[in-house]
Amino acid sequence: MVHKHHVAGYDAFVAFMKDFNGNGGAINILFTGAKLENGLSWCGDCVDAAPYIEKAIETNAPENSHFIYVDVGDRPTWKDMNNPFRKDTNTHLSVIPTMIRWKQPQRLEGEQCGKADLLELFFSEDD
């Protein structure tokens, strides 16, 4: 079973990761725009990629791995070039959605997050 976690905002993300222990399981993180009242992200690319990502998690993510959903904020917060997610060397985001394997080279950005073959490869790569 994949363990899913949800975090909203940079400070909450940093605090969560500081104390987080994956117990040896892969730690995968999806950075996406905050949700609107309708439950969808304000980021159209994030909405488009979501069903592909969810299917890949169900079919390709390893047992006992972790998947952390991180809301980077509303549109004005994200568009600020000083957004801490952009500056942090552990995340270094330039586009959302972005999916990374924590402290590993695996990374998908933007439209790549909606491609089933790339998602399968992302989850099949070992640390």
Coordinates of N, CA and C in Angstrom, one line a residue:
M1 N 0.8 -1.2 0.0 CA 0.0 0.0 0.0 C 0.9 1.3 0.0
V2 N 0.5 2.2 -0.8 CA 1.2 3.5 -0.8 C 0.6 4.4 0.3
H3 N 1.5 5.0 1.1 CA 1.1 5.9 2.2 C 1.0 7.3 1.6
K4 N -0.2 7.9 1.7 CA -0.4 9.2 1.1 C -0.5 10.2 2.2
H5 N 0.1 11.4 1.9 CA 0.2 12.5 2.9 C -0.2 13.8 2.1
H6 N -0.7 14.8 2.9 CA -1.1 16.1 2.2 C -0.5 17.2 3.1
V7 N 0.1 18.1 2.4 CA 0.7 19.3 3.1 C 0.4 20.5 2.3
A8 N 0.1 21.6 3.0 CA -0.2 22.9 2.3 C 0.7 24.0 2.8
G9 N 1.5 24.6 1.8 CA 2.4 25.7 2.1 C 3.8 25.3 2.4
Y10 N 4.7 26.2 2.2 CA 6.1 26.0 2.3 C 6.5 25.6 3.8
D11 N 6.1 26.5 4.7 CA 6.5 26.2 6.1 C 6.0 24.9 6.6
A12 N 4.8 24.5 6.3 CA 4.2 23.2 6.6 C 5.0 22.1 6.0
F13 N 5.4 22.3 4.7 CA 6.2 21.3 4.0 C 7.6 21.1 4.7
V14 N 8.3 22.1 5.0 CA 9.6 22.0 5.6 C 9.4 21.3 7.0
A15 N 8.4 21.7 7.8 CA 8.2 21.1 9.1 C 7.9 19.6 8.9
F16 N 7.1 19.2 7.9 CA 6.7 17.9 7.7 C 7.9 17.0 7.3
M17 N 8.7 17.5 6.4 CA 9.9 16.8 5.9 C 11.0 16.7 7.0
K18 N 11.1 17.6 7.8 CA 12.1 17.6 8.9 C 11.9 16.4 9.8
D19 N 10.7 16.1 10.1 CA 10.4 15.0 11.0 C 9.9 13.7 10.3
F20 N 9.9 13.7 9.0 CA 9.4 12.6 8.3 C 10.4 11.5 8.1
N21 N 9.9 10.3 8.4 CA 10.8 9.1 8.2 C 10.0 8.1 7.3
G22 N 10.5 7.9 6.1 CA 9.9 7.0 5.2 C 10.1 5.5 5.5
N23 N 10.8 5.2 6.6 CA 11.1 3.8 7.0 C 11.6 3.0 5.8
G24 N 12.5 3.5 5.0 CA 13.1 2.8 3.9 C 12.3 2.8 2.6
G25 N 11.1 3.3 2.6 CA 10.3 3.3 1.4 C 10.6 4.6 0.6
A26 N 10.4 4.5 -0.7 CA 10.6 5.7 -1.6 C 9.7 6.8 -1.2
I27 N 10.2 8.0 -1.2 CA 9.4 9.2 -0.9 C 9.2 10.0 -2.1
N28 N 8.0 10.0 -2.7 CA 7.7 10.7 -3.9 C 6.8 11.9 -3.5
I29 N 7.1 13.1 -4.2 CA 6.4 14.3 -3.8 C 5.8 14.9 -5.1
L30 N 4.5 15.3 -5.0 CA 3.9 16.1 -6.1 C 3.6 17.5 -5.6
F31 N 4.2 18.5 -6.3 CA 3.9 19.9 -6.0 C 2.9 20.4 -7.0
T32 N 1.8 20.9 -6.5 CA 0.7 21.4 -7.3 C 0.1 22.6 -6.7
G33 N -0.8 23.3 -7.5 CA -1.5 24.5 -7.0 C -2.5 24.1 -6.0
A34 N -2.8 25.1 -5.1 CA -3.8 24.9 -4.1 C -5.2 24.6 -4.7
K35 N -6.0 24.0 -3.9 CA -7.3 23.6 -4.4 C -8.3 24.8 -4.3
L36 N -9.2 25.0 -5.2 CA -10.3 25.9 -5.1 C -11.4 25.3 -4.4
E37 N -12.5 26.1 -4.2 CA -13.7 25.6 -3.5 C -14.3 24.4 -4.2
N38 N -14.1 24.3 -5.5 CA -14.7 23.1 -6.2 C -13.8 21.8 -6.1
G39 N -12.7 21.9 -5.3 CA -11.9 20.8 -5.1 C -10.8 20.5 -6.1
L40 N -10.8 21.4 -7.1 CA -9.8 21.3 -8.2 C -8.7 22.3 -8.0
S41 N -7.5 22.1 -8.4 CA -6.5 23.1 -8.4 C -6.8 24.3 -9.3
W42 N -6.3 25.4 -9.0 CA -6.4 26.6 -9.9 C -5.5 26.4 -11.1
C43 N -4.5 25.5 -11.0 CA -3.6 25.2 -12.1 C -4.1 24.2 -13.0
G44 N -4.5 24.6 -14.2 CA -5.0 23.7 -15.2 C -4.1 22.5 -15.6
D45 N -2.8 22.8 -15.7 CA -1.9 21.7 -16.0 C -2.0 20.6 -14.8
C46 N -2.1 21.1 -13.6 CA -2.2 20.2 -12.4 C -3.5 19.3 -12.5
V47 N -4.6 20.0 -12.9 CA -5.8 19.3 -13.0 C -5.7 18.2 -14.2
D48 N -5.1 18.6 -15.3 CA -5.0 17.7 -16.4 C -4.1 16.5 -16.1
A49 N -3.1 16.7 -15.3 CA -2.2 15.6 -14.9 C -2.7 14.7 -13.8
A50 N -3.6 15.2 -13.0 CA -4.0 14.4 -11.8 C -4.5 13.0 -12.1
P51 N -5.4 12.8 -13.1 CA -5.8 11.4 -13.3 C -4.7 10.4 -13.7
Y52 N -3.8 10.9 -14.4 CA -2.6 10.1 -14.9 C -1.8 9.8 -13.7
I53 N -1.5 10.7 -12.8 CA -0.7 10.5 -11.6 C -1.4 9.5 -10.7
E54 N -2.7 9.7 -10.5 CA -3.4 8.8 -9.6 C -3.4 7.4 -10.1
K55 N -3.6 7.2 -11.4 CA -3.5 5.9 -12.0 C -2.2 5.3 -11.8
A56 N -1.1 6.1 -12.0 CA 0.3 5.6 -11.9 C 0.6 5.2 -10.4
I57 N 0.0 5.9 -9.5 CA 0.3 5.6 -8.1 C -0.4 4.2 -7.8
E58 N -1.6 4.0 -8.3 CA -2.3 2.8 -8.0 C -1.7 1.6 -8.7
T59 N -1.1 1.8 -9.9 CA -0.6 0.6 -10.6 C 0.9 0.5 -10.6
N60 N 1.7 1.5 -10.3 CA 3.1 1.4 -10.4 C 3.9 1.8 -9.2
A61 N 3.3 2.5 -8.2 CA 4.1 2.9 -7.1 C 4.4 1.6 -6.2
P62 N 5.6 1.5 -5.7 CA 6.0 0.4 -4.9 C 5.3 0.3 -3.6
E63 N 5.1 -0.9 -3.1 CA 4.5 -1.1 -1.8 C 5.3 -0.4 -0.7
N64 N 4.7 0.1 0.3 CA 5.3 0.8 1.4 C 6.1 2.1 1.0
S65 N 5.8 2.6 -0.2 CA 6.4 3.9 -0.6 C 5.4 5.0 -0.1
H66 N 5.9 6.2 -0.2 CA 5.1 7.4 0.3 C 4.9 8.3 -0.9
F67 N 3.7 8.9 -0.9 CA 3.4 9.9 -1.9 C 2.8 11.1 -1.1
I68 N 3.5 12.2 -1.2 CA 3.2 13.5 -0.5 C 2.7 14.5 -1.5
Y69 N 1.4 14.9 -1.3 CA 0.8 16.0 -2.1 C 1.1 17.3 -1.4
V70 N 1.8 18.2 -2.1 CA 2.1 19.5 -1.6 C 1.5 20.6 -2.4
D71 N 0.6 21.4 -1.7 CA 0.1 22.6 -2.3 C 1.1 23.7 -2.2
V72 N 1.4 24.3 -3.3 CA 2.4 25.4 -3.3 C 1.8 26.8 -3.1
G73 N 0.5 26.8 -3.0 CA -0.2 28.1 -2.7 C -1.2 28.4 -3.8
D74 N -1.8 29.6 -3.7 CA -2.7 30.1 -4.7 C -1.9 30.7 -5.9
R75 N -2.5 31.1 -6.9 CA -1.8 31.6 -8.1 C -0.9 32.7 -7.8
P76 N -1.3 33.8 -7.1 CA -0.4 34.9 -6.9 C 0.9 34.5 -6.0
T77 N 0.6 33.6 -5.1 CA 1.7 33.1 -4.3 C 2.7 32.3 -5.1
W78 N 2.2 31.4 -6.0 CA 3.1 30.6 -6.9 C 3.8 31.5 -7.9
K79 N 3.1 32.5 -8.4 CA 3.7 33.3 -9.5 C 4.8 34.3 -9.0
D80 N 4.9 34.5 -7.6 CA 5.9 35.3 -7.0 C 7.3 34.6 -7.3
M81 N 8.2 35.3 -7.9 CA 9.5 34.7 -8.2 C 10.3 34.4 -7.0
N82 N 9.9 35.0 -5.9 CA 10.6 34.7 -4.6 C 9.9 33.7 -3.8
N83 N 9.0 33.0 -4.4 CA 8.3 31.9 -3.7 C 9.4 30.9 -3.2
P84 N 9.3 30.5 -1.9 CA 10.4 29.7 -1.3 C 10.5 28.3 -2.0
F85 N 9.4 27.8 -2.6 CA 9.6 26.5 -3.3 C 10.5 26.7 -4.5
R86 N 10.5 27.9 -5.1 CA 11.4 28.1 -6.2 C 12.9 28.2 -5.8
K87 N 13.1 28.7 -4.6 CA 14.5 29.0 -4.1 C 15.1 27.9 -3.3
D88 N 14.3 27.0 -2.8 CA 14.8 25.9 -2.0 C 15.6 24.9 -2.8
T89 N 16.8 24.6 -2.4 CA 17.6 23.7 -3.3 C 17.1 22.3 -3.3
N90 N 16.3 21.9 -2.3 CA 15.7 20.6 -2.3 C 14.5 20.4 -3.2
T91 N 13.9 21.6 -3.6 CA 12.7 21.5 -4.4 C 13.0 22.2 -5.8
H92 N 13.6 23.3 -5.8 CA 14.0 24.1 -6.9 C 12.9 24.0 -8.1
L93 N 11.7 24.5 -7.7 CA 10.6 24.4 -8.7 C 10.6 25.6 -9.6
S94 N 10.3 25.3 -10.9 CA 10.1 26.3 -11.9 C 8.8 26.2 -12.5
V95 N 8.1 25.1 -12.4 CA 6.8 24.8 -13.0 C 6.0 23.9 -12.1
I96 N 4.7 24.0 -12.2 CA 3.9 23.0 -11.5 C 2.9 22.5 -12.6
P97 N 2.6 21.2 -12.5 CA 3.0 20.2 -11.5 C 4.4 19.8 -11.7
T98 N 5.0 19.5 -10.6 CA 6.4 18.8 -10.6 C 6.3 17.7 -9.6
M99 N 6.8 16.5 -10.0 CA 6.9 15.4 -9.1 C 8.4 15.0 -9.0
I100 N 8.8 14.8 -7.7 CA 10.2 14.4 -7.5 C 10.2 13.2 -6.6
R101 N 11.4 12.5 -6.6 CA 11.7 11.5 -5.6 C 12.7 12.3 -4.7
W102 N 12.3 12.4 -3.4 CA 13.0 13.2 -2.4 C 14.5 12.8 -2.3
K103 N 15.3 13.8 -2.5 CA 16.8 13.6 -2.4 C 17.4 12.6 -3.4
Q104 N 16.6 12.4 -4.5 CA 17.1 11.5 -5.6 C 16.9 12.3 -6.9
P105 N 17.5 11.8 -8.0 CA 17.4 12.5 -9.3 C 16.1 12.4 -10.1
Q106 N 15.2 11.4 -9.7 CA 13.9 11.3 -10.4 C 13.1 12.6 -10.3
R107 N 12.6 13.0 -11.5 CA 11.9 14.3 -11.6 C 11.1 14.4 -12.9
L108 N 9.8 14.7 -12.7 CA 8.9 15.0 -13.9 C 8.4 16.4 -13.7
E109 N 8.3 17.2 -14.8 CA 7.9 18.6 -14.7 C 6.8 18.8 -15.7
G110 N 5.8 19.7 -15.3 CA 4.8 20.1 -16.3 C 4.1 19.0 -17.0
E111 N 4.1 19.1 -18.3 CA 3.4 18.1 -19.2 C 3.9 16.7 -19.0
Q112 N 5.1 16.5 -18.5 CA 5.6 15.2 -18.3 C 4.8 14.4 -17.3
C113 N 4.2 15.2 -16.3 CA 3.4 14.5 -15.3 C 2.1 13.9 -15.8
G114 N 1.7 14.2 -17.0 CA 0.5 13.7 -17.6 C 0.8 12.6 -18.6
K115 N 2.0 12.1 -18.7 CA 2.4 11.0 -19.7 C 2.5 9.7 -18.9
A116 N 1.7 8.8 -19.3 CA 1.6 7.5 -18.6 C 3.0 6.7 -18.6
D117 N 3.6 6.8 -19.8 CA 4.9 6.1 -19.9 C 6.0 6.7 -19.0
L118 N 6.0 8.0 -18.9 CA 7.0 8.6 -18.1 C 6.7 8.4 -16.6
L119 N 5.5 8.4 -16.2 CA 5.1 8.1 -14.9 C 5.4 6.6 -14.5
E120 N 5.2 5.7 -15.4 CA 5.6 4.3 -15.1 C 7.1 4.2 -14.9
L121 N 7.9 4.9 -15.8 CA 9.3 4.9 -15.6 C 9.7 5.5 -14.3
F122 N 9.1 6.6 -13.9 CA 9.4 7.3 -12.7 C 9.3 6.4 -11.5
F123 N 8.2 5.7 -11.4 CA 7.9 4.8 -10.3 C 8.7 3.5 -10.4
S124 N 9.2 3.1 -11.5 CA 10.0 1.9 -11.6 C 11.5 2.1 -11.3
E125 N 11.9 3.3 -11.4 CA 13.3 3.6 -11.1 C 13.6 3.4 -9.6
D126 N 14.7 2.7 -9.3 CA 15.1 2.5 -7.9 C 15.9 3.8 -7.5
D127 N 16.0 4.0 -6.2 CA 16.7 5.1 -5.6 C 18.2 4.9 -6.0

